[in-house]
Amino acid sequence: MQLNLTKPICFFDLETTGVNISKDRIVEISILKVYPNGKEETKTWLVNPEIQIPEDITAIHGISNEDVANKPTFKELAKEVYNLIKDSDLGGFNSNRFDIPLLAEEMLRADIDFDMKNRLAIDVQTIFHKMEQRTLSAAYKFYCDKNLEGAHSAEADTKAAYEVLKAQIERYDEVENNTKFLAEFSSRKQFADFAGFIVFNKEGEECFSFGKHKGKKVEDVLASEPGYFGWVLNADFPLYTKKVLTNIKLRGFNNKLF
């Protein structure tokens, strides 16, 4: 079967130095771009993370410090990666909670203004967990009746996520073959940022989800306590969270002008 697409979608997977969105770095990225006409394009890069890959992480994905020592940094690859995905929705396995947030951090560190305002995000893991409660290898076996050879290599995991999604659409009548439905169905919560520090309330307004202002509207907090904005910007929050907060502050400032 073929995905019903209105624009390209890029399935992607990252292998990294760890699982901290703010501090860890990409060591491998693989992208499978699927076009509305069914054409597929795959690109995979090894990346020098410019920090050490811990031995226990190498034991998981098999990529050592020696493997990436002479590879380009993400900043050197960022424009090429961005040009591949800039017109596309995004998809992957656990991508909403890990791969997209970490990719956004890397893009922003490379001075590329990456955001998700005009993209949909489809997380195959969320659909899988809502339906079957399994891992990617089990999903691949369950839906595609294949063993996932090379699990934890970015390219193998990327292709598996794409094949699993197509099989999910075929299996479940309630899972519609359009990216808007799939993005909504595979989302867990309505976050304004990726990390979940700023969430939408029932009225669609941004609120803080942590600390002394938990549950309060961001615009109200920024108006009543201007110093809180500076504290967040100087604290150890993800760059994308800071970008979202800055946009909210600028929006409030612009509203006062007009």
Tab-separated table of C-alpha atoms in Angstrom:
chain	number	residue	atom	x	y	z
A	1	MET	CA	0.000	0.000	0.000
A	2	GLN	CA	1.004	3.635	-0.427
A	3	LEU	CA	0.648	6.452	2.099
A	4	ASN	CA	-1.948	9.069	1.198
A	5	LEU	CA	0.246	12.174	1.254
A	6	THR	CA	-0.430	15.805	0.438
A	7	LYS	CA	3.255	16.707	0.893
A	8	PRO	CA	6.451	14.703	1.416
A	9	ILE	CA	7.102	13.043	4.755
A	10	CYS	CA	10.563	12.321	6.143
A	11	PHE	CA	10.884	9.308	8.403
A	12	PHE	CA	14.086	9.628	10.384
A	13	ASP	CA	16.031	8.105	13.243
A	14	LEU	CA	18.929	9.362	15.336
A	15	GLU	CA	21.703	7.539	17.107
A	16	THR	CA	23.150	9.769	19.805
A	17	THR	CA	25.623	10.139	22.659
A	18	GLY	CA	22.782	9.695	25.175
A	19	VAL	CA	19.172	10.612	25.937
A	20	ASN	CA	19.488	14.146	27.344
A	21	ILE	CA	17.752	16.424	24.831
A	22	SER	CA	19.699	19.510	25.872
A	23	LYS	CA	23.175	18.052	26.273
A	24	ASP	CA	23.555	14.991	24.057
A	25	ARG	CA	24.489	15.040	20.372
A	26	ILE	CA	23.767	13.157	17.167
A	27	VAL	CA	26.281	10.535	15.996
A	28	GLU	CA	24.186	9.131	13.126
A	29	ILE	CA	21.100	10.341	11.287
A	30	SER	CA	19.165	8.506	8.620
A	31	ILE	CA	16.287	10.029	6.649
A	32	LEU	CA	13.832	8.265	4.374
A	33	LYS	CA	11.899	10.863	2.368
A	34	VAL	CA	8.640	9.627	0.866
A	35	TYR	CA	6.963	11.762	-1.811
A	36	PRO	CA	3.210	11.905	-2.580
A	37	ASN	CA	3.838	9.976	-5.828
A	38	GLY	CA	5.459	7.131	-3.858
A	39	LYS	CA	9.054	7.992	-4.741
A	40	GLU	CA	11.506	7.275	-1.905
A	41	GLU	CA	14.875	8.852	-1.162
A	42	THR	CA	17.265	7.754	1.618
A	43	LYS	CA	20.248	9.554	3.119
A	44	THR	CA	22.384	8.457	6.074
A	45	TRP	CA	25.231	10.343	7.735
A	46	LEU	CA	27.694	9.526	10.495
A	47	VAL	CA	28.288	12.658	12.572
A	48	ASN	CA	31.146	13.819	14.756
A	49	PRO	CA	29.314	14.870	17.953
A	50	GLU	CA	32.305	16.862	19.236
A	51	ILE	CA	31.857	15.166	22.614
A	52	GLN	CA	32.750	11.661	23.799
A	53	ILE	CA	30.387	8.750	23.150
A	54	PRO	CA	30.149	6.787	26.429
A	55	GLU	CA	31.094	3.124	26.220
A	56	ASP	CA	27.663	1.976	27.402
A	57	ILE	CA	26.038	3.953	24.576
A	58	THR	CA	28.448	2.511	22.004
A	59	ALA	CA	27.406	-0.928	23.271
A	60	ILE	CA	23.811	-0.114	22.236
A	61	HIS	CA	24.248	1.337	18.740
A	62	GLY	CA	27.753	0.122	17.900
A	63	ILE	CA	29.154	3.542	16.936
A	64	SER	CA	32.468	4.360	18.619
A	65	ASN	CA	34.431	7.578	19.005
A	66	GLU	CA	36.876	6.255	16.400
A	67	ASP	CA	34.049	5.705	13.907
A	68	VAL	CA	33.071	9.385	13.921
A	69	ALA	CA	36.406	11.066	14.598
A	70	ASN	CA	36.877	12.157	10.973
A	71	LYS	CA	33.207	12.651	10.097
A	72	PRO	CA	31.587	16.078	9.610
A	73	THR	CA	30.007	17.817	12.586
A	74	PHE	CA	26.262	18.394	12.611
A	75	LYS	CA	26.847	22.098	12.042
A	76	GLU	CA	28.639	21.194	8.810
A	77	LEU	CA	25.751	18.915	7.748
A	78	ALA	CA	22.871	21.038	9.038
A	79	LYS	CA	22.020	22.856	5.802
A	80	GLU	CA	22.025	19.640	3.780
A	81	VAL	CA	19.782	17.926	6.343
A	82	TYR	CA	17.477	20.934	6.555
A	83	ASN	CA	17.148	21.213	2.776
A	84	LEU	CA	16.034	17.580	2.669
A	85	ILE	CA	13.321	17.970	5.324
A	86	LYS	CA	12.240	21.610	4.987
A	87	ASP	CA	9.190	20.881	2.802
A	88	SER	CA	8.138	17.760	4.691
A	89	ASP	CA	6.164	16.408	7.599
A	90	LEU	CA	8.178	14.216	9.976
A	91	GLY	CA	7.749	10.633	11.148
A	92	GLY	CA	9.577	8.053	13.205
A	93	PHE	CA	9.478	5.755	16.221
A	94	ASN	CA	9.345	7.685	19.533
A	95	SER	CA	10.159	10.702	17.360
A	96	ASN	CA	7.797	13.145	19.098
A	97	ARG	CA	9.477	12.649	22.469
A	98	PHE	CA	13.099	12.176	21.428
A	99	ASP	CA	14.241	12.444	17.794
A	100	ILE	CA	12.386	15.641	16.826
A	101	PRO	CA	13.298	17.526	20.049
A	102	LEU	CA	16.964	16.546	19.753
A	103	LEU	CA	17.066	17.386	16.039
A	104	ALA	CA	15.565	20.787	16.836
A	105	GLU	CA	18.297	21.430	19.413
A	106	GLU	CA	21.020	20.530	16.928
A	107	MET	CA	19.463	22.739	14.240
A	108	LEU	CA	19.208	25.707	16.577
A	109	ARG	CA	22.823	25.230	17.691
A	110	ALA	CA	23.734	25.338	13.991
A	111	ASP	CA	21.871	28.670	13.653
A	112	ILE	CA	19.050	27.191	11.564
A	113	ASP	CA	15.633	28.482	12.614
A	114	PHE	CA	13.914	25.098	12.810
A	115	ASP	CA	10.321	24.844	13.996
A	116	MET	CA	7.237	22.652	13.583
A	117	LYS	CA	4.630	25.335	12.856
A	118	ASN	CA	3.928	24.151	9.318
A	119	ARG	CA	4.669	20.453	9.801
A	120	LEU	CA	2.803	17.440	11.046
A	121	ALA	CA	4.572	14.850	13.202
A	122	ILE	CA	3.628	11.166	13.100
A	123	ASP	CA	4.967	8.983	15.908
A	124	VAL	CA	4.687	5.319	14.939
A	125	GLN	CA	5.493	4.260	18.511
A	126	THR	CA	2.454	6.063	19.900
A	127	ILE	CA	0.131	4.389	17.403
A	128	PHE	CA	1.768	1.063	18.214
A	129	HIS	CA	1.469	1.537	21.982
A	130	LYS	CA	-2.167	2.576	21.688
A	131	MET	CA	-2.861	-0.572	19.704
A	132	GLU	CA	-0.417	-3.271	20.829
A	133	GLN	CA	2.064	-2.147	23.567
A	134	ARG	CA	5.373	-3.374	22.093
A	135	THR	CA	8.922	-2.281	21.057
A	136	LEU	CA	10.035	-1.461	17.495
A	137	SER	CA	11.501	-4.932	16.919
A	138	ALA	CA	8.282	-6.531	18.152
A	139	ALA	CA	6.229	-4.081	16.061
A	140	TYR	CA	8.193	-5.020	12.963
A	141	LYS	CA	7.648	-8.720	13.646
A	142	PHE	CA	3.973	-8.230	14.543
A	143	TYR	CA	2.954	-5.986	11.643
A	144	CYS	CA	5.399	-6.995	8.919
A	145	ASP	CA	6.228	-10.578	9.982
A	146	LYS	CA	9.934	-9.826	9.643
A	147	ASN	CA	12.848	-9.875	12.064
A	148	LEU	CA	14.496	-6.478	12.459
A	149	GLU	CA	18.091	-7.108	11.391
A	150	GLY	CA	20.469	-4.364	12.479
A	151	ALA	CA	18.224	-2.890	15.205
A	152	HIS	CA	19.717	0.316	16.681
A	153	SER	CA	21.278	1.270	13.378
A	154	ALA	CA	19.617	4.462	12.221
A	155	GLU	CA	18.909	3.251	8.682
A	156	ALA	CA	17.376	-0.085	9.759
A	157	ASP	CA	15.183	1.591	12.379
A	158	THR	CA	14.107	4.297	9.933
A	159	LYS	CA	12.994	1.825	7.279
A	160	ALA	CA	11.268	-0.328	9.894
A	161	ALA	CA	9.261	2.648	11.205
A	162	TYR	CA	8.075	3.447	7.669
A	163	GLU	CA	7.062	-0.147	6.930
A	164	VAL	CA	5.312	-0.504	10.308
A	165	LEU	CA	3.218	2.629	9.703
A	166	LYS	CA	1.998	1.330	6.336
A	167	ALA	CA	1.119	-2.007	7.938
A	168	GLN	CA	-0.724	-0.237	10.790
A	169	ILE	CA	-2.882	1.657	8.294
A	170	GLU	CA	-3.728	-1.570	6.501
A	171	ARG	CA	-4.512	-3.438	9.733
A	172	TYR	CA	-6.721	-0.938	11.580
A	173	ASP	CA	-9.841	0.509	9.981
A	174	GLU	CA	-9.847	3.362	12.510
A	175	VAL	CA	-6.307	4.461	11.551
A	176	GLU	CA	-6.886	6.741	8.577
A	177	ASN	CA	-4.448	7.076	5.677
A	178	ASN	CA	-3.798	10.796	5.899
A	179	THR	CA	-1.027	12.647	7.654
A	180	LYS	CA	-3.254	15.041	9.637
A	181	PHE	CA	-5.119	12.158	11.284
A	182	LEU	CA	-1.906	10.204	11.864
A	183	ALA	CA	-0.207	13.209	13.474
A	184	GLU	CA	-3.151	13.812	15.809
A	185	PHE	CA	-3.539	10.117	16.605
A	186	SER	CA	0.158	9.673	17.390
A	187	SER	CA	0.441	12.736	19.634
A	188	ARG	CA	0.344	12.164	23.404
A	189	LYS	CA	-0.227	15.658	24.766
A	190	GLN	CA	-0.499	19.117	23.340
A	191	PHE	CA	2.911	20.652	23.992
A	192	ALA	CA	3.853	24.109	22.759
A	193	ASP	CA	7.500	23.069	22.967
A	194	PHE	CA	8.922	19.570	22.484
A	195	ALA	CA	10.070	18.934	26.044
A	196	GLY	CA	6.690	19.618	27.646
A	197	PHE	CA	7.662	22.634	29.753
A	198	ILE	CA	5.009	24.735	27.973
A	199	VAL	CA	1.641	23.088	27.295
A	200	PHE	CA	-1.691	24.142	25.853
A	201	ASN	CA	-4.737	24.330	28.137
A	202	LYS	CA	-8.281	23.474	27.017
A	203	GLU	CA	-8.635	26.933	25.481
A	204	GLY	CA	-5.452	26.488	23.420
A	205	GLU	CA	-3.440	28.941	25.545
A	206	GLU	CA	0.196	28.314	26.470
A	207	CYS	CA	0.773	27.495	30.147
A	208	PHE	CA	3.807	26.517	32.199
A	209	SER	CA	3.819	22.847	33.245
A	210	PHE	CA	6.479	23.078	35.962
A	211	GLY	CA	7.664	25.019	38.982
A	212	LYS	CA	5.936	27.758	40.931
A	213	HIS	CA	3.938	28.883	37.875
A	214	LYS	CA	2.653	25.438	36.917
A	215	GLY	CA	-0.753	25.735	35.281
A	216	LYS	CA	-0.503	29.500	34.835
A	217	LYS	CA	-0.736	31.180	31.433
A	218	VAL	CA	2.693	32.083	30.085
A	219	GLU	CA	1.544	35.524	28.929
A	220	ASP	CA	0.206	36.341	32.425
A	221	VAL	CA	3.432	35.244	34.110
A	222	LEU	CA	5.625	37.220	31.710
A	223	ALA	CA	3.482	40.306	32.308
A	224	SER	CA	3.423	40.043	36.113
A	225	GLU	CA	6.971	38.755	36.631
A	226	PRO	CA	9.219	39.954	33.756
A	227	GLY	CA	12.343	38.536	35.386
A	228	TYR	CA	11.048	34.986	34.976
A	229	PHE	CA	11.695	35.215	31.236
A	230	GLY	CA	15.365	36.003	31.831
A	231	TRP	CA	15.656	33.221	34.378
A	232	VAL	CA	14.378	30.608	31.911
A	233	LEU	CA	16.661	31.884	29.148
A	234	ASN	CA	19.715	31.639	31.406
A	235	ALA	CA	18.780	28.276	32.926
A	236	ASP	CA	19.438	24.801	31.516
A	237	PHE	CA	16.285	24.494	29.388
A	238	PRO	CA	16.236	23.184	25.784
A	239	LEU	CA	16.898	25.797	23.114
A	240	TYR	CA	13.535	25.085	21.491
A	241	THR	CA	11.713	25.779	24.772
A	242	LYS	CA	13.529	29.113	24.975
A	243	LYS	CA	12.596	29.838	21.353
A	244	VAL	CA	8.899	29.175	22.043
A	245	LEU	CA	8.990	31.333	25.175
A	246	THR	CA	10.662	34.164	23.256
A	247	ASN	CA	8.009	33.967	20.526
A	248	ILE	CA	5.243	34.235	23.142
A	249	LYS	CA	6.923	37.260	24.696
A	250	LEU	CA	7.360	38.933	21.290
A	251	ARG	CA	3.746	38.172	20.413
A	252	GLY	CA	2.614	39.900	23.597
A	253	PHE	CA	4.820	42.890	22.846
A	254	ASN	CA	3.467	43.153	19.284
A	255	ASN	CA	-0.125	42.931	20.526
A	256	LYS	CA	0.500	45.987	22.679
A	257	LEU	CA	1.713	47.953	19.654
A	258	PHE	CA	-1.373	47.324	17.521
